Coordinates of C-alpha atoms in Angstrom, one line a residue:
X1189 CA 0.0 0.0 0.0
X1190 CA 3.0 2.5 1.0
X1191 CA 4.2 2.0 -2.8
X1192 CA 1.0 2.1 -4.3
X1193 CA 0.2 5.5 -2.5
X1194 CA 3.6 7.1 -3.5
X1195 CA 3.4 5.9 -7.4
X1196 CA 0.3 7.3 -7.6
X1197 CA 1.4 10.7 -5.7
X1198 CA 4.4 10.6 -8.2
X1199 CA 2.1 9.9 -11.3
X1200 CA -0.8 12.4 -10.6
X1201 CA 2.4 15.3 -9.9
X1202 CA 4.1 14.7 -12.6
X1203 CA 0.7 14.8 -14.6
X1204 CA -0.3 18.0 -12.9
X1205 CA 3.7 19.4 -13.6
X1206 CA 3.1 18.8 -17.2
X1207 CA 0.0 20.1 -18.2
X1208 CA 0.3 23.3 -15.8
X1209 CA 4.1 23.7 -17.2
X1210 CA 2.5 23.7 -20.6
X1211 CA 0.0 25.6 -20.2
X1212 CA 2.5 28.1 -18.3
X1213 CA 4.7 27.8 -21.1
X1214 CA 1.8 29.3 -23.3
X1215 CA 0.7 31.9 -21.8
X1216 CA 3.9 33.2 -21.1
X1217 CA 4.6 33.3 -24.8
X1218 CA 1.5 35.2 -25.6
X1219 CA 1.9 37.5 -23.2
X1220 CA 5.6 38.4 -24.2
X1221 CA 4.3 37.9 -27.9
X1222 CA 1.0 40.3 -27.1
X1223 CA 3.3 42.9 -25.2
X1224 CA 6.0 43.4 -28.3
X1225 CA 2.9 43.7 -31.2
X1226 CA 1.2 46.4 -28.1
X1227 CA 4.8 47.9 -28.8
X1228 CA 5.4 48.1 -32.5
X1229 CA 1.5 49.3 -32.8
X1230 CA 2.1 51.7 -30.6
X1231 CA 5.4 53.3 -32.6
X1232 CA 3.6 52.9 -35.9
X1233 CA 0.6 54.6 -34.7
X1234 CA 3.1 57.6 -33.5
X1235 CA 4.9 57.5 -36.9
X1236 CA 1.2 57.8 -38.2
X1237 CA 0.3 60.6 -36.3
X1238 CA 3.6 62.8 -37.1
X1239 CA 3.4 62.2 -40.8
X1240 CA 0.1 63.8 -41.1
X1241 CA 0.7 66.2 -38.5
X1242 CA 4.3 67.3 -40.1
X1243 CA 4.5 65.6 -43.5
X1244 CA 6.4 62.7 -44.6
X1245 CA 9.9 64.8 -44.5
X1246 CA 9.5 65.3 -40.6
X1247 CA 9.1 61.7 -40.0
X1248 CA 11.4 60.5 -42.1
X1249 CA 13.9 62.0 -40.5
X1250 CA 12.5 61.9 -36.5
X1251 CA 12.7 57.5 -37.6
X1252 CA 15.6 57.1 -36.0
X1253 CA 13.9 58.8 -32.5
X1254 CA 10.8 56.4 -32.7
X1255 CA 12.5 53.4 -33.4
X1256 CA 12.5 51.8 -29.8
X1257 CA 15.8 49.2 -29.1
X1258 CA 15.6 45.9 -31.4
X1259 CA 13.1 48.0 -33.9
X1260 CA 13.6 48.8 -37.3
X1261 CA 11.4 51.4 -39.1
X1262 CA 10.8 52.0 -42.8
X1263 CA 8.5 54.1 -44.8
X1264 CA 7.7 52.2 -48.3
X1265 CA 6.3 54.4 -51.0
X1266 CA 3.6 53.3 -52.9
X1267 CA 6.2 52.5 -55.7
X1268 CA 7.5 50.1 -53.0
X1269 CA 10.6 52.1 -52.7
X1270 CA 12.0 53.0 -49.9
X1271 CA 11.7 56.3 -48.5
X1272 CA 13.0 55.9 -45.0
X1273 CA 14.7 54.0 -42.6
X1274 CA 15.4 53.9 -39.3
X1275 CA 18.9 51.9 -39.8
X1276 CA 21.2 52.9 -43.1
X1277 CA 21.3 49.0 -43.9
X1278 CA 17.7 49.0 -44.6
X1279 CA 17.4 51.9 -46.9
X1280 CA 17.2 50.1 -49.6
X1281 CA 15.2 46.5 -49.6
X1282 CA 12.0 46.8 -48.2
X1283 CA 12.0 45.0 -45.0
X1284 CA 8.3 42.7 -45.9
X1285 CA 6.0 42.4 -48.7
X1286 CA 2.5 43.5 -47.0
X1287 CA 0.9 46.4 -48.4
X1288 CA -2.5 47.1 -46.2
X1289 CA -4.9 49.5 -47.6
X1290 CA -5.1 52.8 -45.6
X1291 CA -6.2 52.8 -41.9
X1292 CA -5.2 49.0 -42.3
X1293 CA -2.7 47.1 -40.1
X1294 CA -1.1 43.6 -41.3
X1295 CA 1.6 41.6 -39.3
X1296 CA 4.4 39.2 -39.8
X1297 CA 6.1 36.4 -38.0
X1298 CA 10.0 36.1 -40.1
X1299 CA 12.0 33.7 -38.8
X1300 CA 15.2 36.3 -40.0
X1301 CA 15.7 39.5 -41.8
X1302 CA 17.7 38.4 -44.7
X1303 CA 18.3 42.3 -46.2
X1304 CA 19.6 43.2 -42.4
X1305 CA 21.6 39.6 -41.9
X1306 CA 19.6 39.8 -38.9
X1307 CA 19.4 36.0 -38.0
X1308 CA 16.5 36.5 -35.1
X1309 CA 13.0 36.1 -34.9
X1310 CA 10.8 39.2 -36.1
X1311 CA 7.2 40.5 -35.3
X1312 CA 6.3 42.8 -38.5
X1313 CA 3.8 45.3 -38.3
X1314 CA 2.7 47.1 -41.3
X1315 CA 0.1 50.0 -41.5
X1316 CA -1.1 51.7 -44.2
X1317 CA -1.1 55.7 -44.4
X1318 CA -2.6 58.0 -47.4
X1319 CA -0.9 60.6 -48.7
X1320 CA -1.3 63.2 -51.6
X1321 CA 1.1 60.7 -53.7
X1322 CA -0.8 57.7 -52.7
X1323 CA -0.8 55.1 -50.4
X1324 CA 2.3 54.9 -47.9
X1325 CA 3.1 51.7 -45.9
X1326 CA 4.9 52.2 -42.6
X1327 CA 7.1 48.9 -41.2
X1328 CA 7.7 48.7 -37.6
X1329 CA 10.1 45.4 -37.2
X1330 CA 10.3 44.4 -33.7
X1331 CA 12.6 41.3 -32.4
X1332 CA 11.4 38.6 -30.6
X1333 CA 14.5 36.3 -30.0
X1334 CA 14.6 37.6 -26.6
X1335 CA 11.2 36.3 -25.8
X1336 CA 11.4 33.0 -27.6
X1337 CA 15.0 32.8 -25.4
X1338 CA 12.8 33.3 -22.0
X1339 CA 10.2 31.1 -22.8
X1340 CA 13.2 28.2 -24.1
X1341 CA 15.2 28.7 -20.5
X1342 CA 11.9 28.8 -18.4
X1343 CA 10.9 25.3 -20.2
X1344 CA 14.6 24.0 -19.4
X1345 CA 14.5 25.4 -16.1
X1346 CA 11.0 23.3 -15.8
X1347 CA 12.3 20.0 -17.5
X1348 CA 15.4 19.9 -15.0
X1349 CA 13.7 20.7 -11.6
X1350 CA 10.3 18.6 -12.5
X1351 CA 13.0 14.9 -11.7
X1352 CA 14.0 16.6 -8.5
X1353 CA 10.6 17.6 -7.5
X1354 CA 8.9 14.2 -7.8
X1355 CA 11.8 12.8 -6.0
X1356 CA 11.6 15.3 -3.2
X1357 CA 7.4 14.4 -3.4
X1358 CA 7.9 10.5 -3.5
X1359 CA 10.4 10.8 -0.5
X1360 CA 7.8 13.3 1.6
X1361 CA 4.6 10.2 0.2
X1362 CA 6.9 7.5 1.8
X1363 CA 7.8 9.2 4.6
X1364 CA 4.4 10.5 5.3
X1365 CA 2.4 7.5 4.7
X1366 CA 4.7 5.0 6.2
X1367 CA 3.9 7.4 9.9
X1368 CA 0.4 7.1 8.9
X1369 CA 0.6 3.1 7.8
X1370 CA 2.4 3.0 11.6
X1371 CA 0.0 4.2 13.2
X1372 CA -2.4 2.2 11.5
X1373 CA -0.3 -1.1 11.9
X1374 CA -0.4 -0.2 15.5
X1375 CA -4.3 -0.1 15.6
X1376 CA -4.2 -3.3 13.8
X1377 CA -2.0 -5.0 16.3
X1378 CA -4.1 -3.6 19.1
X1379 CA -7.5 -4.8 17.8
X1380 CA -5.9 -8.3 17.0
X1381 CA -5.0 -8.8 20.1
X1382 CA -8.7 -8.3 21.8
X1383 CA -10.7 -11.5 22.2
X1384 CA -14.1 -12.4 24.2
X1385 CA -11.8 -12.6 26.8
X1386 CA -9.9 -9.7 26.8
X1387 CA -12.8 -6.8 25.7
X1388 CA -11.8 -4.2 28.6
X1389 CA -8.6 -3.4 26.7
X1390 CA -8.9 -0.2 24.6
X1391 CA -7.0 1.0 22.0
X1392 CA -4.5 3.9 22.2
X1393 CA -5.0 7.0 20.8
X1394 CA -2.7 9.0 19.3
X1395 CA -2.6 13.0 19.7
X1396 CA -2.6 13.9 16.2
X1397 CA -5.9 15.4 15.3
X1398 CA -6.8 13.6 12.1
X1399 CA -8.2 10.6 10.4
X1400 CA -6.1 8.3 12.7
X1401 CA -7.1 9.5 15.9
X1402 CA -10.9 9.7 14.6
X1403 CA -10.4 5.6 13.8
X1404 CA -9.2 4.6 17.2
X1405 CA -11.7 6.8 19.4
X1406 CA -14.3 5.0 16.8
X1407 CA -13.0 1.6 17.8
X1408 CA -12.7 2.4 21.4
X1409 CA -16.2 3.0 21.0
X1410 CA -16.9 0.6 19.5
X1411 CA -15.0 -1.8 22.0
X1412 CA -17.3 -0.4 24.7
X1413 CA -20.9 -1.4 22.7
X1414 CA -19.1 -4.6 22.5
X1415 CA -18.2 -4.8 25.8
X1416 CA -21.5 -3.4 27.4
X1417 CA -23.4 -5.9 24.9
X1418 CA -21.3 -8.6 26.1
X1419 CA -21.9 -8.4 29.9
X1420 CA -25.8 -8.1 28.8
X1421 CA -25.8 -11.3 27.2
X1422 CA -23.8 -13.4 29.8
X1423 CA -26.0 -11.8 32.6
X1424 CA -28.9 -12.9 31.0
X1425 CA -27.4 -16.2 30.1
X1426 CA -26.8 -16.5 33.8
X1427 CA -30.0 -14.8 34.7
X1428 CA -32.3 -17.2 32.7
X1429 CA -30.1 -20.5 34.0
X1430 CA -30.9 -19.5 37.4
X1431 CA -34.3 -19.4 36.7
X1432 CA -34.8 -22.3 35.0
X1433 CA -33.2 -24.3 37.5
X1434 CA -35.4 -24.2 40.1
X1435 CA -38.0 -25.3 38.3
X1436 CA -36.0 -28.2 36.6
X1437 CA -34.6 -29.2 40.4
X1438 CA -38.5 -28.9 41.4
X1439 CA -39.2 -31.5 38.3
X1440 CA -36.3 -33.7 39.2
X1441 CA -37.1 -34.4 42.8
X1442 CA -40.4 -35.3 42.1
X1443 CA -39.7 -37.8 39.4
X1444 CA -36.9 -39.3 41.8
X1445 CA -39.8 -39.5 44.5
X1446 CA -42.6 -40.7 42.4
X1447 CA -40.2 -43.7 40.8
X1448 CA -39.0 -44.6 44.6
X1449 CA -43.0 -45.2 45.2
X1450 CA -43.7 -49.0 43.8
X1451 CA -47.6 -48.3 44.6
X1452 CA -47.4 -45.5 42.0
X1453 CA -49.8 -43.2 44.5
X1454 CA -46.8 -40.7 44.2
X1455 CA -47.6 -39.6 41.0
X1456 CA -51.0 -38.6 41.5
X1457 CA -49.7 -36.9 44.3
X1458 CA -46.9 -34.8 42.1
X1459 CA -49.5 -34.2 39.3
X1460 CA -50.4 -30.9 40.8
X1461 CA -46.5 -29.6 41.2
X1462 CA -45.5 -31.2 37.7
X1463 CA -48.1 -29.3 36.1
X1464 CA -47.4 -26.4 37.7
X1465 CA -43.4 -26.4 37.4
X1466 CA -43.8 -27.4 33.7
X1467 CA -46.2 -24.2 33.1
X1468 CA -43.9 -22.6 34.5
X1469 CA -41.3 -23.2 32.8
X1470 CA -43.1 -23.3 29.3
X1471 CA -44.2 -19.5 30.2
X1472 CA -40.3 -18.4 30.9
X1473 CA -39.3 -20.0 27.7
X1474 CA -42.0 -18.0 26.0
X1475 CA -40.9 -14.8 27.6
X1476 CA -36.8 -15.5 26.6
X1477 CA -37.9 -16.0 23.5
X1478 CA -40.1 -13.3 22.8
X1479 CA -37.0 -10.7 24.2
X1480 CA -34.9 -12.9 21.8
X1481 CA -37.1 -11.7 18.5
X1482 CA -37.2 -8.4 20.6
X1483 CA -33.2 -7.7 20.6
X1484 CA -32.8 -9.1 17.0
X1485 CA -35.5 -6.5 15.6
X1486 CA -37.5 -9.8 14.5
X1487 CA -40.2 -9.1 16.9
X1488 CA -43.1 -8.9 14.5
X1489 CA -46.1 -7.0 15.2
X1490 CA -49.6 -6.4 12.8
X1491 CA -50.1 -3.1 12.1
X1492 CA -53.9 -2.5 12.5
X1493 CA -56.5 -0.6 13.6
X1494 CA -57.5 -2.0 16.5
X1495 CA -60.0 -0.4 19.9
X1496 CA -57.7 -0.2 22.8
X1497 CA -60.5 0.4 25.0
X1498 CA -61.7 -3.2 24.3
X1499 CA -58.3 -4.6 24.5
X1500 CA -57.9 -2.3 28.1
X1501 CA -62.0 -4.2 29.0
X1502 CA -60.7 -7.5 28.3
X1503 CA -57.7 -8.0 30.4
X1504 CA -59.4 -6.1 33.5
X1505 CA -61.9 -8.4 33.5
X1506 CA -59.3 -11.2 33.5
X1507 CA -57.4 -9.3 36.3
X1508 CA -60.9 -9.1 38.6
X1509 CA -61.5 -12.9 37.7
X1510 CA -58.2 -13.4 40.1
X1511 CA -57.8 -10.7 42.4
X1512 CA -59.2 -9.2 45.4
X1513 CA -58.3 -6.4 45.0
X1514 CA -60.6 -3.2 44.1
X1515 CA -60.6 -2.0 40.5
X1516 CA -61.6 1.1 39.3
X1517 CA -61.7 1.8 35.2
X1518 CA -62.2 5.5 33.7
X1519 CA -62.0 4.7 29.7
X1520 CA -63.1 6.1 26.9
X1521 CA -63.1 4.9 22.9
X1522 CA -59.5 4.8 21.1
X1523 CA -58.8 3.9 18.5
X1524 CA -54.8 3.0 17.3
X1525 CA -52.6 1.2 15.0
X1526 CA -51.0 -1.8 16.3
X1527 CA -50.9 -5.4 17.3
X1528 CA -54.0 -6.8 19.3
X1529 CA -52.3 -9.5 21.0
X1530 CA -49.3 -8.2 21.5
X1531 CA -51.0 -4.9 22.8
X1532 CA -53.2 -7.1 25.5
X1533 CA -50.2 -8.7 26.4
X1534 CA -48.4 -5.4 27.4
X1535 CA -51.5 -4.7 29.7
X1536 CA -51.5 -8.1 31.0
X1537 CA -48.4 -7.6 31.9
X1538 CA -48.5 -4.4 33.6
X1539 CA -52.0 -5.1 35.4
X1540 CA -50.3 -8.5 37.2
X1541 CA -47.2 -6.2 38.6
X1542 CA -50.1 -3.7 40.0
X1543 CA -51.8 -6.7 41.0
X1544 CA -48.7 -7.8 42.9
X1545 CA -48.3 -4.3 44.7
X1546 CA -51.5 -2.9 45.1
X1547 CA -52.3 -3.1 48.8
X1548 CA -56.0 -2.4 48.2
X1549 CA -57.1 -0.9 44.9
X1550 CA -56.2 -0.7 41.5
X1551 CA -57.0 2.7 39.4
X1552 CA -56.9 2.3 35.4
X1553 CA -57.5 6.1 33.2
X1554 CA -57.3 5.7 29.7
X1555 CA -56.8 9.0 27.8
X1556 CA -56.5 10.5 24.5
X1557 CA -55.3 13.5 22.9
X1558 CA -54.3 15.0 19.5
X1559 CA -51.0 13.5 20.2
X1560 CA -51.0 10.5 21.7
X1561 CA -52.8 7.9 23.7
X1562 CA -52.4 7.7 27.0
X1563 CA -52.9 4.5 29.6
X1564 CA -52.5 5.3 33.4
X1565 CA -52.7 2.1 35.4
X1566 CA -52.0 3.1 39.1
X1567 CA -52.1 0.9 42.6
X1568 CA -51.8 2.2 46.2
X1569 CA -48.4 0.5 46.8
X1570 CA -45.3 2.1 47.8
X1571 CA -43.4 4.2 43.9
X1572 CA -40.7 2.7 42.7
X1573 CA -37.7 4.7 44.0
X1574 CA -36.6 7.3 41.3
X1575 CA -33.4 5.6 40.7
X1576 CA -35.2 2.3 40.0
X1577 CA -37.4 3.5 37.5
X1578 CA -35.3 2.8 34.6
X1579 CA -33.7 -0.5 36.1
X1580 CA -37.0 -1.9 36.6
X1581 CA -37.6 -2.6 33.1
X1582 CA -34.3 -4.7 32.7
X1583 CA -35.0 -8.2 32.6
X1584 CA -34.7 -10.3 35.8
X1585 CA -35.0 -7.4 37.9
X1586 CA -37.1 -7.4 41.4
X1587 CA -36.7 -4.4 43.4
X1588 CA -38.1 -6.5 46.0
X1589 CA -35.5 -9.2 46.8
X1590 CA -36.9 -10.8 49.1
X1591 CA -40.4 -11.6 47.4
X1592 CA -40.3 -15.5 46.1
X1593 CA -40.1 -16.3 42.4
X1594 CA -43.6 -17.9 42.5
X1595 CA -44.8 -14.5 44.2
X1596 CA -42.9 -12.0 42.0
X1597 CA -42.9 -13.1 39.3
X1598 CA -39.2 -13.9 36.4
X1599 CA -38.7 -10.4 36.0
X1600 CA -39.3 -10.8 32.8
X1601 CA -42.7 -8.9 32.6
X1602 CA -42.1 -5.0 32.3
X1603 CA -39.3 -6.1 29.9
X1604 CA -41.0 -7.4 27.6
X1605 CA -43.9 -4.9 28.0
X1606 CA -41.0 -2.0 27.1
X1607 CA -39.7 -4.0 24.4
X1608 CA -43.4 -4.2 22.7
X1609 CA -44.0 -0.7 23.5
X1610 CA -40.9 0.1 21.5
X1611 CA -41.8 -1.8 18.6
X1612 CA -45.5 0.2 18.3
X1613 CA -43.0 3.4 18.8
X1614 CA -44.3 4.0 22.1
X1615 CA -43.2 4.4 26.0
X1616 CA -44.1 3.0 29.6
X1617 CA -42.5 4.5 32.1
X1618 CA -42.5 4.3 36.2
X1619 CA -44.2 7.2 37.9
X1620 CA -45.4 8.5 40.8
X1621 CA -48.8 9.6 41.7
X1622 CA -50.0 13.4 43.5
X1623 CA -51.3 10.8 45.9
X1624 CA -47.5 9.1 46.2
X1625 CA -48.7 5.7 45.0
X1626 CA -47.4 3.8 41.8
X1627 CA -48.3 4.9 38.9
X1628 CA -47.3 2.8 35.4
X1629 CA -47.9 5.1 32.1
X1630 CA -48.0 3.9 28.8
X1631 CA -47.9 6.3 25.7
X1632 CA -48.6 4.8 22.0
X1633 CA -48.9 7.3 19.0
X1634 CA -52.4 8.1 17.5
X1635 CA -53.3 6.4 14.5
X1636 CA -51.6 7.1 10.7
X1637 CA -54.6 9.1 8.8
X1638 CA -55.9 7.0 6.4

């Protein structure tokens, strides 16, 4: 990688070298080219100006005045004789064979001067003046050997520091990268090096403010999701073992007694715990499973419209079916999006912890508003504690430690009640009432408009 990236540094500046020394090239040699035709215009419009202002006589002899250093001047008659010159050797041969028409100027590019011996490169500029005796064509013959010769030793200049250029850009590329491809390497070794085992270990993170430093902080982070996600799973793993087993130690002694009994009465006698340990355990595989689907985003839920209320009537009769304790309902009609069954479970599941805590009475309010619907489900029991109110819906959690499993429950419930909720996009959250009793809210959003 460290010689790819330098070739291709070497490559795109030797590309950029070339066509920016070209194009510098160019319009350097227009410019110098445009600047000495500005100049012999300029003289030839003066030699213009002074012929009609003074006659031909005056300006032939004020030529050797205008003619500006590497110029030669000439006035050709219309008989294409010479009439004046700005050098003696050119008195004779007119210096170009364009004739322009009056008010017309021509040019020339000569490679030499052949009635001069003048071996340089010439610009010729040739205007066209009438007189009484007819039309009059002044010459203005301007070198340009000294601009081809800049634009030639710029070019060499160019072609001979372009090699030491790309070396001195390939050697900064190598060094450059190879720091970067370090650091990098470094990273790599790190992250190599971190296992299931080993996922407290972080990465270090060098103080150089750029792409580098933004990669480890990201795997840092990244490290920590893993990390966090990690403890999660084994404490549920561990969680749902310990559950499980009393159940399966329940079912094991009471197999081990019923075989001991050769009259066979034992089983008869177990039927009732059997039963119950086996529901019990079909339920808690039901509930690990459903926060399975829940934290793989498979947790599938119908999306229709469906009367909460109803839902709501249907699970408090349930709840009065098996409780003692007093239940009061304030509902009115709602209507929402959303999964029946999954829905009633969420109140099922939230009615059996107020059923659990309620010393005496149950209260249930359901609401609605433009922007949501609202279900209040409240028991006279003591709040949760404000810094449980988060935990509680955690799985395995029981705020109350001391309460048997068969009396409170997996701790499974409010999980999976907040894990539904956030698959209709809603909330339940711990509260407390004006009254200081325990208060349960759930939130779900109206229905989409048809």
């Amino acid at each position: 990688m460290r010689k790819r990236a330098t070739a291709a540094a070497v490559v795109a500046v030797a590309l950029a070298l070339l066509v920016g020394g070209i194009t510098l090239l160019v319009l350097l040699q227009t410019s110098l080219i445009a600047s000495t035709e500005a100049a012999s215009r300029s003289t030839a419009a003066d030699l213009t100006a002074r012929i009609r202002d003074n006659g031909l006589r005056d300006a032939v002899q004020s030529l050797p005045e205008l003619a500006h250093s590497g110029e030669y001047v000439q006035i050709i008659g219309p008989s294409d004789t010479v009439v004046g010159s700005s050098e003696t050797a050119s008195n004779t041969i007119p210096l170009t064979s364009l004739r322009p028409a009056a008010g017309q100027t021509l040019t020339q590019d000569v490679s030499s001067l052949q009635s001069l011996g003048d071996p340089d490169d010439f610009l010729l500029v040739a205007t066209g003046v009438r007189l009484s005796g007819g039309v009059y064509t002044i010459v203005v013959a301007a070198t340009v050997q000294v601009q081809v010769d800049t634009v030639t030793t710029v070019g060499w200049f160019m072609l001979g520091a372009t090699p030491l250029l790309l070396i001195i850009v390939g050697v900064s590329v190598w060094v450059l990268v190879g720091r970067s491809l370090r650091q990098v390497e470094r990273i790599r070794g790190q992250v190599a090096l971190i296992d299931g085992r080993r996922l407290d270990e972080r990465l270090d993170v060098p103080p150089t403010n750029d792409e580098i430093q933004a990669l480890a902080t990201t795997m840092n982070t990244m490290l920590d999701r893993l990390q966090t996600s990690d403890r999660k799973q084994r404490r549920f793993v561990s969680d749902a073992s310990h559950e499980l087993r009393s159940p399966l130690a329940t079912l094991s002694a009471s197999v081990e007694i019923a075989s001991a009994d050769p009259s066979g009465s034992a089983w008869l006698q177990m039927q009732d715990v059997l039963s119950g340990e086996t529901a019990r355990m079909r339920y808690l595989v039901d509930d690990l499973l459903t926060l399975a689907k829940a934290d793989d985003g498979g947790l599938r839920t119908a999306a229709e419209d469906v009367d909460l209320d109803d839902i709501l009537d249907t699970e408090v009769r349930r709840l009065r079916s098996t409780s003692g304790h007093r239940i009061v309902v304030d509902a009115v009609p709602a209507r929402i999006t959303g999964d029946a069954q999954r829905l009633g479970q969420v109140l099922r599941n939230v009615l059996d912890n107020a059923d659990r805590h309620a010393r005496a009475g149950i209260s249930i309010k359901l609401i609605t508003t433009p922007d949501a619907t609202v279900v209040q489900i409240d028991n006279d029991g003591d709040p949760v504690p404000a810094a449980d109110r988060l935990r509680i819906f955690e799985r395995f959690v029981r705020l109350d430690e001391s309460r048997s499993r068969e009396s409170g429950g997996s701790g499974l419930g409010l999980a999976i009640a907040a894990g539904i909720m956030a698959a209709h996009h809603g909330t339940i959250t711990a509260k407390e009432t004006n009254t200081g009793h325990c208060r349960f809210e759930l939130v779900l959003p109206p229905p989409a408009p048809p």
